[in-house]
């Protein structure tokens, strides 16, 4: 915790100025979305924005959230693929018994 933060309330004490990141402009968001359209470049840039230094906190949080959603989607896709593969294999092995 920062030294100027009131331990009881968690709020900054008077005289303490919190650093605020500048707002990301529409032009910057348009460029970000354009980069997200390009295959492979989008994945690389998400990692750069999420874990590289000097990135606006809003864009870094967006990149981290996008990577988390991608990981969740991959896990769900793998689970569904294994379920379908298991069903197909069970059907094939049952068909061989007859």
Coordinates of C-alpha atoms in Angstrom, one line a residue:
X1 CA 0.0 0.0 0.0
X2 CA 1.2 3.5 -0.7
X3 CA 2.5 5.4 2.3
X4 CA 0.0 8.3 1.9
X5 CA -3.1 6.0 2.0
X6 CA -5.2 6.0 5.1
X7 CA -5.0 2.5 6.5
X8 CA -8.5 2.5 7.9
X9 CA -10.4 3.6 4.9
X10 CA -8.2 2.8 1.9
X11 CA -8.7 6.3 0.5
X12 CA -5.8 8.7 -0.2
X13 CA -5.2 11.3 2.4
X14 CA -5.6 15.0 1.6
X15 CA -2.7 16.3 -0.4
X16 CA -2.0 13.0 -2.2
X17 CA -2.6 13.2 -5.9
X18 CA -3.3 9.9 -7.7
X19 CA -1.8 9.5 -11.2
X20 CA -4.5 9.3 -13.8
X21 CA -3.8 7.8 -17.2
X22 CA -4.8 9.9 -20.2
X23 CA -7.9 8.9 -22.1
X24 CA -7.4 6.8 -25.2
X25 CA -8.6 8.8 -28.2
X26 CA -11.1 7.4 -30.8
X27 CA -8.2 7.4 -33.4
X28 CA -6.1 5.2 -31.1
X29 CA -9.1 2.8 -30.5
X30 CA -9.7 2.7 -34.3
X31 CA -6.0 1.7 -34.8
X32 CA -6.3 -0.9 -32.0
X33 CA -9.3 -2.5 -33.6
X34 CA -7.6 -2.4 -37.1
X35 CA -4.7 -4.3 -35.6
X36 CA -7.0 -6.8 -33.9
X37 CA -8.3 -7.7 -37.4
X38 CA -4.9 -8.8 -38.7
X39 CA -4.3 -12.6 -38.0
X40 CA -1.2 -13.5 -35.9
X41 CA -0.4 -9.8 -35.4
X42 CA -3.4 -9.4 -33.1
X43 CA -2.2 -12.2 -30.8
X44 CA 1.4 -10.8 -30.7
X45 CA 0.1 -7.2 -30.0
X46 CA -2.3 -8.5 -27.3
X47 CA 0.7 -9.9 -25.4
X48 CA 2.8 -6.7 -26.0
X49 CA 0.0 -4.5 -24.7
X50 CA -0.9 -6.8 -21.8
X51 CA 2.6 -7.4 -20.5
X52 CA 4.8 -4.8 -22.0
X53 CA 5.6 -1.6 -20.2
X54 CA 4.5 1.9 -21.2
X55 CA 1.0 0.9 -22.4
X56 CA -2.0 2.9 -21.3
X57 CA -3.7 1.0 -18.4
X58 CA -7.0 0.9 -20.2
X59 CA -5.5 -0.8 -23.2
X60 CA -3.4 -3.1 -21.0
X61 CA -6.6 -4.2 -19.2
X62 CA -8.4 -4.7 -22.5
X63 CA -5.6 -6.9 -23.8
X64 CA -5.5 -9.0 -20.6
X65 CA -9.3 -9.4 -20.7
X66 CA -9.1 -10.4 -24.4
X67 CA -6.4 -13.0 -23.7
X68 CA -8.4 -14.4 -20.8
X69 CA -11.5 -14.8 -23.0
X70 CA -9.4 -16.4 -25.7
X71 CA -8.0 -18.9 -23.1
X72 CA -11.5 -19.7 -21.8
X73 CA -12.7 -20.2 -25.4
X74 CA -9.8 -22.6 -26.2
X75 CA -10.5 -24.6 -23.1
X76 CA -14.2 -24.9 -23.9
X77 CA -13.4 -25.8 -27.5
X78 CA -11.0 -28.6 -26.4
X79 CA -13.6 -30.0 -23.9
X80 CA -16.3 -30.1 -26.6
X81 CA -13.9 -31.6 -29.1
X82 CA -13.0 -34.4 -26.7
X83 CA -16.7 -35.0 -25.9
X84 CA -17.5 -35.4 -29.6
X85 CA -14.4 -37.5 -30.3
X86 CA -15.3 -39.7 -27.3
X87 CA -18.8 -40.1 -28.6
X88 CA -17.6 -41.0 -32.1
X89 CA -15.1 -43.5 -30.8
X90 CA -17.7 -45.1 -28.6
X91 CA -20.1 -45.4 -31.5
X92 CA -17.4 -46.9 -33.7
X93 CA -16.3 -49.5 -31.1
X94 CA -19.9 -50.4 -30.4
X95 CA -20.5 -50.9 -34.2
X96 CA -17.6 -53.3 -34.3
X97 CA -19.1 -55.6 -31.7
X98 CA -22.1 -56.5 -33.9

